[in-house]
PDB file of C-alpha atoms in Angstrom:
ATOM      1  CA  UNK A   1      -9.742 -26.620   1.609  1.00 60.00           C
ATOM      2  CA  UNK A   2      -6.781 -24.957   0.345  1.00 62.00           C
ATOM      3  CA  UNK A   3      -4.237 -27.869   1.027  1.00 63.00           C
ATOM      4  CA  UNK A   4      -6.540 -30.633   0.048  1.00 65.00           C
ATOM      5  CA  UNK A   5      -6.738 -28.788  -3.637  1.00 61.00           C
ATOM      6  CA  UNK A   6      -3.377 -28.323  -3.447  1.00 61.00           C
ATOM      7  CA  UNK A   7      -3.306 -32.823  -3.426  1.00 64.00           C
ATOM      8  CA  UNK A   8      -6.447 -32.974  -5.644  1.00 68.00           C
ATOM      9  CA  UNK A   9      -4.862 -31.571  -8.441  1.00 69.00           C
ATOM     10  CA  UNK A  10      -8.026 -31.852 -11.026  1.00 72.00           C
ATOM     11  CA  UNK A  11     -11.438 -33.375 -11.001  1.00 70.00           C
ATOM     12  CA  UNK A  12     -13.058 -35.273 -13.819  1.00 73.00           C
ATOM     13  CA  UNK A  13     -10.128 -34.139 -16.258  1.00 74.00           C
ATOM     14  CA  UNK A  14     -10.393 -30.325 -15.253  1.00 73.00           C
ATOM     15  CA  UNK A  15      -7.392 -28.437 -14.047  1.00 70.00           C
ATOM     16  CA  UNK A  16      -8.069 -26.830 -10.852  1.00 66.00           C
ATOM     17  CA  UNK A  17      -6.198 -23.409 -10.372  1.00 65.00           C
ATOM     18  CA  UNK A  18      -6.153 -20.851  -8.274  1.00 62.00           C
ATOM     19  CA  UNK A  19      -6.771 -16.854  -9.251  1.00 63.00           C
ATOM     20  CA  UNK A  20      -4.179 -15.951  -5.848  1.00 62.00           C
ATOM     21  CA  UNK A  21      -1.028 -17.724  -7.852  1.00 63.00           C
ATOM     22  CA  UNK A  22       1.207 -16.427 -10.751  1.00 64.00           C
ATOM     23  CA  UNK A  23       1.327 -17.673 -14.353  1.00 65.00           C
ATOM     24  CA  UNK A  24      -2.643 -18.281 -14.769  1.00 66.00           C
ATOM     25  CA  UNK A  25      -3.096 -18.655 -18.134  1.00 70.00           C
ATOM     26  CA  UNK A  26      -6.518 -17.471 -19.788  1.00 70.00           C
ATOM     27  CA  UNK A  27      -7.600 -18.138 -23.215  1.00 72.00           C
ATOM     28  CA  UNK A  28      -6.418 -15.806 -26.003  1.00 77.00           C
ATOM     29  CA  UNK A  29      -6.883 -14.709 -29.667  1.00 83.00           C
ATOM     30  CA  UNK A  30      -3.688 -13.946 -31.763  1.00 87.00           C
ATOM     31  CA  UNK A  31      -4.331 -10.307 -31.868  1.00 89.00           C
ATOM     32  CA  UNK A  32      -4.915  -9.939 -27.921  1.00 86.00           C
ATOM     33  CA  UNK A  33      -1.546 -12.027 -27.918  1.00 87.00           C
ATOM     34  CA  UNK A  34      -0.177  -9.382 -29.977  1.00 92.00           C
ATOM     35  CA  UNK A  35      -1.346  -6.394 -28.653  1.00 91.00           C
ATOM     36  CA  UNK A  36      -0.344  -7.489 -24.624  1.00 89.00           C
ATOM     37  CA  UNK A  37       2.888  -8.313 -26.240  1.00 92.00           C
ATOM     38  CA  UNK A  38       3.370  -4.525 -27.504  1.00 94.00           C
ATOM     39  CA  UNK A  39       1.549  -3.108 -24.414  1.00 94.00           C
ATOM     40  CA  UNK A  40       4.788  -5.011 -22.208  1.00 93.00           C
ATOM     41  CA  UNK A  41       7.385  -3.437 -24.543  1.00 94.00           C
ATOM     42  CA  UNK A  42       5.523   0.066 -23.405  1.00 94.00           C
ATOM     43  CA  UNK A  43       5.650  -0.280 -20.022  1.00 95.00           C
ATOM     44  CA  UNK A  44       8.866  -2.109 -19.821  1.00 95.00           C
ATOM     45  CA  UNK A  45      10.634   0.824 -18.183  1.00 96.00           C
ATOM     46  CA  UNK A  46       8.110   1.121 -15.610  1.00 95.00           C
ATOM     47  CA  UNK A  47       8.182  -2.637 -14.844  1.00 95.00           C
ATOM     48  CA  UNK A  48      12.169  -2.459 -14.599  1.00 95.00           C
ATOM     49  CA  UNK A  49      12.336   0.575 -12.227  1.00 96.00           C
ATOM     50  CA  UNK A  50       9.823  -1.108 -10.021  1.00 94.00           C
ATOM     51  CA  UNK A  51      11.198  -4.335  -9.608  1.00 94.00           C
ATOM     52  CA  UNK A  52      14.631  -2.607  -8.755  1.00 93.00           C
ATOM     53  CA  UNK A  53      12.848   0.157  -6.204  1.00 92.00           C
ATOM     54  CA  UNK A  54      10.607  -2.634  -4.508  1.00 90.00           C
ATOM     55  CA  UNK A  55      13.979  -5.293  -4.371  1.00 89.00           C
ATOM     56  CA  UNK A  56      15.684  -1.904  -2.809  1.00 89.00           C
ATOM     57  CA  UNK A  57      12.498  -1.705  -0.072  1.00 84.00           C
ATOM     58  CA  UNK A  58      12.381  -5.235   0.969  1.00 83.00           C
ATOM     59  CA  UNK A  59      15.924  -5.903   0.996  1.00 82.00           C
ATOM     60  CA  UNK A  60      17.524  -2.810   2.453  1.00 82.00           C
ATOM     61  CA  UNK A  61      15.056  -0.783   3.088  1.00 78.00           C
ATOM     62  CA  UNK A  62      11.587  -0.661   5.776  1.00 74.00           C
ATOM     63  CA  UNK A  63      10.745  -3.846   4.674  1.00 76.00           C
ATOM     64  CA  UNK A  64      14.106  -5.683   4.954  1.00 76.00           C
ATOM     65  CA  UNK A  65      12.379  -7.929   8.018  1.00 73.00           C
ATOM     66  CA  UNK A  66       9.636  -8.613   6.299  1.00 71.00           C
ATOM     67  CA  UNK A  67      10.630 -11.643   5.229  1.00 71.00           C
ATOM     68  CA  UNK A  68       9.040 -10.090   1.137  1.00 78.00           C
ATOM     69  CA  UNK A  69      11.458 -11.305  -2.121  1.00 80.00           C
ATOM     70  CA  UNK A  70      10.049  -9.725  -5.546  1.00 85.00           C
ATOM     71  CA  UNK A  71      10.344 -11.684  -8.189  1.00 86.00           C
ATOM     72  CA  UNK A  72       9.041  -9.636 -10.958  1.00 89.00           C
ATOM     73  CA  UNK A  73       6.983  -6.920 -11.927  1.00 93.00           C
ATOM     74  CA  UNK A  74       4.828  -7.264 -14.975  1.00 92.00           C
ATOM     75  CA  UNK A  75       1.595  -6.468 -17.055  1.00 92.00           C
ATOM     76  CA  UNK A  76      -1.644  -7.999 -15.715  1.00 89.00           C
ATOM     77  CA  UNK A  77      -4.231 -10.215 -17.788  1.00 86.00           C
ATOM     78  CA  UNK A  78      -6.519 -10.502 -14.571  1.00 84.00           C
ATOM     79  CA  UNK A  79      -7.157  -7.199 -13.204  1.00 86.00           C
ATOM     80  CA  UNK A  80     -10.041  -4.677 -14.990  1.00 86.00           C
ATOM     81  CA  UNK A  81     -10.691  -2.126 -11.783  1.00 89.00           C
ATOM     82  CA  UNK A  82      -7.808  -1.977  -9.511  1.00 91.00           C
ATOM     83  CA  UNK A  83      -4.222  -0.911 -10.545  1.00 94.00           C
ATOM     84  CA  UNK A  84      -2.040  -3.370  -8.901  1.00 93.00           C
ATOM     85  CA  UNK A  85      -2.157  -7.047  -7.302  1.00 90.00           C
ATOM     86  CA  UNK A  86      -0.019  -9.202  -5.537  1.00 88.00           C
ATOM     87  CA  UNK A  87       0.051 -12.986  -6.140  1.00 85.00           C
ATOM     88  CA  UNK A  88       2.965 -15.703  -5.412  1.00 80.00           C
ATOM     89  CA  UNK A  89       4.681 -17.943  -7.259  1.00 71.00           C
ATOM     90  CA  UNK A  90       2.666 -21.231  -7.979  1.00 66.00           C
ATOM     91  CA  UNK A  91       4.036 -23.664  -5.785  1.00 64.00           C
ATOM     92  CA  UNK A  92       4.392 -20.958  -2.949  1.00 65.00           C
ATOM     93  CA  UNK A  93       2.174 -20.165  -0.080  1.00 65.00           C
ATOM     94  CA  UNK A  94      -1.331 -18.050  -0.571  1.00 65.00           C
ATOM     95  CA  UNK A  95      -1.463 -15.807   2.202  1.00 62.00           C
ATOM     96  CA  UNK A  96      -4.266 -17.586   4.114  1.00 63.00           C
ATOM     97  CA  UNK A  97      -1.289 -20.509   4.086  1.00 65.00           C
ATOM     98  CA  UNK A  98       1.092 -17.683   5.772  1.00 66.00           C
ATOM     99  CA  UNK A  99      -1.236 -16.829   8.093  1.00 66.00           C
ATOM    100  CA  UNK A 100      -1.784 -20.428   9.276  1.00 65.00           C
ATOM    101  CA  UNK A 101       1.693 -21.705   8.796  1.00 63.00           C
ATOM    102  CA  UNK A 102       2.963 -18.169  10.995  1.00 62.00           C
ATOM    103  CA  UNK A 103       0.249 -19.154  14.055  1.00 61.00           C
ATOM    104  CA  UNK A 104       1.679 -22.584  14.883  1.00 63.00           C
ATOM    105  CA  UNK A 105       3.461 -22.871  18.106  1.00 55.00           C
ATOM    106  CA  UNK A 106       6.790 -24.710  16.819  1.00 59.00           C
ATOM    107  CA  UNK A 107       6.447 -23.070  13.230  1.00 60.00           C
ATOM    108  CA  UNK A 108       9.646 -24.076  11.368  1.00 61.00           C
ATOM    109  CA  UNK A 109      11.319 -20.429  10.371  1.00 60.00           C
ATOM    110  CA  UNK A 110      13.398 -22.135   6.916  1.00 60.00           C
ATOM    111  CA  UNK A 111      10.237 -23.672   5.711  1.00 57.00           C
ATOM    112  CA  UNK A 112       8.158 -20.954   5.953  1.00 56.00           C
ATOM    113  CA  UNK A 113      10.771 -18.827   4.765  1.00 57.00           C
ATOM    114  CA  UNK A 114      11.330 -21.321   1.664  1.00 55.00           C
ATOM    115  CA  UNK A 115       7.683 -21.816   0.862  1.00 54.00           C
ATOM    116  CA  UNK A 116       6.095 -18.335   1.051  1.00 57.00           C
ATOM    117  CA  UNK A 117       7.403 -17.720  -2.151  1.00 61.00           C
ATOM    118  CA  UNK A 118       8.722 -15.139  -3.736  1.00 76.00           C
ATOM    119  CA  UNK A 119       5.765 -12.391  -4.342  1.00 83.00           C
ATOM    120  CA  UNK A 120       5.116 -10.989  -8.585  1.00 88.00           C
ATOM    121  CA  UNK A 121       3.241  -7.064  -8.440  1.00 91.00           C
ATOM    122  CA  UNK A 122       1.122  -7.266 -11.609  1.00 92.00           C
ATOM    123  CA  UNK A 123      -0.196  -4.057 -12.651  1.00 94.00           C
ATOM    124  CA  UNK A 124      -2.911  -2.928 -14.426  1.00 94.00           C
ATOM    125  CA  UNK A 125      -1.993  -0.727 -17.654  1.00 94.00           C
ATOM    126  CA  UNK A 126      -5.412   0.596 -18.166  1.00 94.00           C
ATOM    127  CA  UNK A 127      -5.474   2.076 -14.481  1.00 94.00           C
ATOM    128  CA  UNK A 128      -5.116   6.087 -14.915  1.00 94.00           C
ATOM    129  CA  UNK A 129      -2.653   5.563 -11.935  1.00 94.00           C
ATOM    130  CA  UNK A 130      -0.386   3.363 -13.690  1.00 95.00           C
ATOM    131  CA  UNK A 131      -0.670   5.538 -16.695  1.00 94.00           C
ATOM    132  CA  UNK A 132       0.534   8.506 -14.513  1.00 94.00           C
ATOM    133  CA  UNK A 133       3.193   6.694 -12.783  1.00 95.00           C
ATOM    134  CA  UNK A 134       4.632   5.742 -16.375  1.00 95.00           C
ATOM    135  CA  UNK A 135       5.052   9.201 -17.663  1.00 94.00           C
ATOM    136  CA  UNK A 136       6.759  10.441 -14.313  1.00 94.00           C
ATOM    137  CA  UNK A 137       9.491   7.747 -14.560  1.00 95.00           C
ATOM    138  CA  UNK A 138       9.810   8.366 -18.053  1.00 94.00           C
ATOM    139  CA  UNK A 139      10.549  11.690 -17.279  1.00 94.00           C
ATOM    140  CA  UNK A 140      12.682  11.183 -14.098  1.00 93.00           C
ATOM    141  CA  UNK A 141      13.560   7.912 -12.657  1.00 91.00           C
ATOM    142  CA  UNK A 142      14.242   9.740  -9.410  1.00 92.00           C
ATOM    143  CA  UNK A 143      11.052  11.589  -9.158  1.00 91.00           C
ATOM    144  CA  UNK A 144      10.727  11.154  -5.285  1.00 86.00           C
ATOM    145  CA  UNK A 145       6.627  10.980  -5.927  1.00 86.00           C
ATOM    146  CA  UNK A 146       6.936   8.506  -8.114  1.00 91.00           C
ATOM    147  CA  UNK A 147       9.170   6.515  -5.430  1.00 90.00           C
ATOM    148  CA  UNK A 148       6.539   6.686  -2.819  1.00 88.00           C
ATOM    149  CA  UNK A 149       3.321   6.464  -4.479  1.00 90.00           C
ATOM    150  CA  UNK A 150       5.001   2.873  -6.126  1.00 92.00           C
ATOM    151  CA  UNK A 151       5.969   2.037  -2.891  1.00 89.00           C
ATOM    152  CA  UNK A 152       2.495   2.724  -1.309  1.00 89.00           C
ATOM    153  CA  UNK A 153       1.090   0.909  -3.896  1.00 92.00           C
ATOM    154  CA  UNK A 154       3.000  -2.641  -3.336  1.00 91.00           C
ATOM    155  CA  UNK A 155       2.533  -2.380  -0.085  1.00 89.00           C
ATOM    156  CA  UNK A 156      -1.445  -1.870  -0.133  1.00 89.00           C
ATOM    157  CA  UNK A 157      -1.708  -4.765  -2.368  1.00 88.00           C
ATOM    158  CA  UNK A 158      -0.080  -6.562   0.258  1.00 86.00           C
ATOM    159  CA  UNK A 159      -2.751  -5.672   2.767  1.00 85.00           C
ATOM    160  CA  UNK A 160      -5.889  -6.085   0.009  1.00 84.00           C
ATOM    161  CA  UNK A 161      -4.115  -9.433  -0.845  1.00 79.00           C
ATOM    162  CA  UNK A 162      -3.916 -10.581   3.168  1.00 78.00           C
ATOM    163  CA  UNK A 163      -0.620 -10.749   3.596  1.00 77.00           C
ATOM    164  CA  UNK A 164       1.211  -8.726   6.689  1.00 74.00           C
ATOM    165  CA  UNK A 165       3.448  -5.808   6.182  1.00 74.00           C
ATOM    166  CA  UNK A 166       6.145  -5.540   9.160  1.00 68.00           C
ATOM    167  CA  UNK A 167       6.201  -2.090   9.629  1.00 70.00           C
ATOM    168  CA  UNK A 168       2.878  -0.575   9.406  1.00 77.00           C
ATOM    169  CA  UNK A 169       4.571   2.889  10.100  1.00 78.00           C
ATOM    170  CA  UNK A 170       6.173   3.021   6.910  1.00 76.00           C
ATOM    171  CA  UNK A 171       3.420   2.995   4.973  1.00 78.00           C
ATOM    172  CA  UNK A 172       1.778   5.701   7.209  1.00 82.00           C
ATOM    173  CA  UNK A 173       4.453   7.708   6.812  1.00 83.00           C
ATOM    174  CA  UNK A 174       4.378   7.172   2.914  1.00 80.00           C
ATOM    175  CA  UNK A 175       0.503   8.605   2.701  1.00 84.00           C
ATOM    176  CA  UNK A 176       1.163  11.145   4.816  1.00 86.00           C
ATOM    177  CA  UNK A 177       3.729  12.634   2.748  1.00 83.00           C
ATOM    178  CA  UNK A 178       1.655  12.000  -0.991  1.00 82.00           C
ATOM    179  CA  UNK A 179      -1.478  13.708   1.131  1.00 85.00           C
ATOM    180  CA  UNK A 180       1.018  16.507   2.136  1.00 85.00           C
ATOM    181  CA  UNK A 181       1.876  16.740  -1.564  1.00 80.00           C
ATOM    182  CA  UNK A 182      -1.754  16.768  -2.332  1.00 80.00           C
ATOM    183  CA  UNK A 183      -2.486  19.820  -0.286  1.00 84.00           C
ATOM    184  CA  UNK A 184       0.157  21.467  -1.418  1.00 83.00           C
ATOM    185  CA  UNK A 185       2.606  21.212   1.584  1.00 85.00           C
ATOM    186  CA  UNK A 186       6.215  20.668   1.558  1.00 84.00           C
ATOM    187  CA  UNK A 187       6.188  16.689   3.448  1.00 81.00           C
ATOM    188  CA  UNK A 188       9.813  17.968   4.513  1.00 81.00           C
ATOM    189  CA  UNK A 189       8.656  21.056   6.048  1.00 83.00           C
ATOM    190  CA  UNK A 190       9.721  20.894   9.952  1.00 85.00           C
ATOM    191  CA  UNK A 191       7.166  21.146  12.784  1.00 81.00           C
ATOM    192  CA  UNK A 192       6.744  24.823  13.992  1.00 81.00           C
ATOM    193  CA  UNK A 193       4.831  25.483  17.358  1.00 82.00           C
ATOM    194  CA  UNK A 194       1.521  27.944  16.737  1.00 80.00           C
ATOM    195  CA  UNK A 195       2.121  31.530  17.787  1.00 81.00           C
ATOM    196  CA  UNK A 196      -0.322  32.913  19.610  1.00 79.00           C
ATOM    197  CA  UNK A 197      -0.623  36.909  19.126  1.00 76.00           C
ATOM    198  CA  UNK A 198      -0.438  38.455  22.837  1.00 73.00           C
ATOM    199  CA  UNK A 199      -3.242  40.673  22.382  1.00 63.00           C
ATOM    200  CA  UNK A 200      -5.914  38.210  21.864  1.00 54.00           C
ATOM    201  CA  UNK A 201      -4.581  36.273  24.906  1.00 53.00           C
ATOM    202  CA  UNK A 202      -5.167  39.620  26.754  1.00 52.00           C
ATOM    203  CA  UNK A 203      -8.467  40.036  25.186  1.00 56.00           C
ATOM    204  CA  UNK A 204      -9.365  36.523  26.379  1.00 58.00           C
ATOM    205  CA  UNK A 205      -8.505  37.148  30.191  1.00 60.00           C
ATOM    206  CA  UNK A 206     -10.874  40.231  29.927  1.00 58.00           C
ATOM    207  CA  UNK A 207     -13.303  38.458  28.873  1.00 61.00           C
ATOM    208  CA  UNK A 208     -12.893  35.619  31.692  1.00 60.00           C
ATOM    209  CA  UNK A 209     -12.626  38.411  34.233  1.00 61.00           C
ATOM    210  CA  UNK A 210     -15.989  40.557  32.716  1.00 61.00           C
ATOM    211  CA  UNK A 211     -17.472  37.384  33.019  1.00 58.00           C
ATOM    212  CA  UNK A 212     -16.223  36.752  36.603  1.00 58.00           C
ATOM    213  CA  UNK A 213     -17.703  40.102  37.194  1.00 57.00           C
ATOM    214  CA  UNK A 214     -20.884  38.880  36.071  1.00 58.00           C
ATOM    215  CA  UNK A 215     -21.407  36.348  37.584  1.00 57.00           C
ATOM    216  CA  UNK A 216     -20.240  38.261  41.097  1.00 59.00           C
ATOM    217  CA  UNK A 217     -23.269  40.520  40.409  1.00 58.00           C
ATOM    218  CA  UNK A 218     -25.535  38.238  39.501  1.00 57.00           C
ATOM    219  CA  UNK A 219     -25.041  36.548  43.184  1.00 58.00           C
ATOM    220  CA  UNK A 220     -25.386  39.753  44.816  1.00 56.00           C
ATOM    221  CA  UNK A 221     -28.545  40.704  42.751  1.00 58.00           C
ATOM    222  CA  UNK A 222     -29.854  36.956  44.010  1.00 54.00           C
ATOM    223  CA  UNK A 223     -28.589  37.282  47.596  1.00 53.00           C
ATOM    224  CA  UNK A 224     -30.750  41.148  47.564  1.00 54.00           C
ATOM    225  CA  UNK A 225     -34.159  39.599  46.545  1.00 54.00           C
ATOM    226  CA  UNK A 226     -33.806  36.469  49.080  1.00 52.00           C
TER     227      UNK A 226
END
């Protein structure tokens, strides 16, 4: 279906356009013009630091195969519950199109490559995450939790949006450490084998050998009666 609306470009003198692509535009008053105009110039150093962390991820960093370009970064009109979404550009491929155009046998690498698009991260400036994740860069731009939770957040829009992620990994790695910081442990902290006090390893052969004993008596006490 996707194509063919892609050909059929409108129907009885509607525009047909699709929710998964950037630029949709949605009818606006002049005040909610002017108040998502102010709300950009607040979270314009957010926006900035993203695109330029995200461009450093899929271009030299775990994502680098990927075969991901970021355009931009910017302030959602679409989203009300989640905090971020990934859509491409408008002439690009959705990411049922990836899927499809990745499956064929003699898939052309340069046209896929071309058409896929570069991807835009809108964010939702209402989400108490995005809120958060504002005030840390504000504070520190090299806050190393701010770093990985943005970083976990493109790349789980990527999933919710179906497209692929190369390294799966990565992103494991990245929720292990923010649930490290969660708990309270240092995500750095290196792996120490348990020690195991000697006198409860002695208490535990007693035990095995009182219950050996047991058991010994048990069979005599049987073997008596018979």
């Amino acid at each position: 279906d996707e194509p063919c609306l892609q050909k059929l470009a409108d129907y009885e003198g509607k525009k047909f356009v699709s929710i998964q692509k950037a630029d949709v535009k949605l009818d606006e008053s002049e005040e909610e013009k002017k108040r998502f105009s102010k709300v950009k110039d607040m979270y314009k150093v957010l926006t900035d630091w993203w695109k330029d962390s995200l461009t450093e991820l899929t271009e030299k960093g775990a994502m680098k195969d990927a075969g991901v370009k970021i355009e931009k970064v910017e302030i959602s009109k679409r989203l009300t519950e989640s905090p971020v979404v990934v859509v491409t550009s408008q002439f690009g491929y959705s990411a049922q199109q990836e899927r499809v155009m990745k499956a064929q046998a003699f898939q052309n690498k340069e046209q896929l490559s071309m058409m896929a698009g570069r991807k835009t991260l809108e964010i939702n400036p209402n989400h108490p995450v995005i809120v958060d994740l504002l005030s840390k860069v504000k504070a520190d731009k090299e806050d190393a939790r701010a770093k990985d939770t943005a970083q976990v957040l493109f790349q789980t829009a990527l999933i919710e949006s179906g497209f692929e992620i190369a390294d799966p990994s990565a992103l494991v790695s990245r929720v292990y450490r923010l649930m490290s910081r969660e708990l309270g442990v240092d995500p750095d902290a290196p792996l120490k084998e348990v020690e195991v006090p000697e006198d409860e390893e002695a208490e535990e052969e007693d035990d095995k050998e009182e219950g050996d004993d047991d058991s010994e008596e048990k069979e005599n006490e049987d073997k008596t009666e018979l």
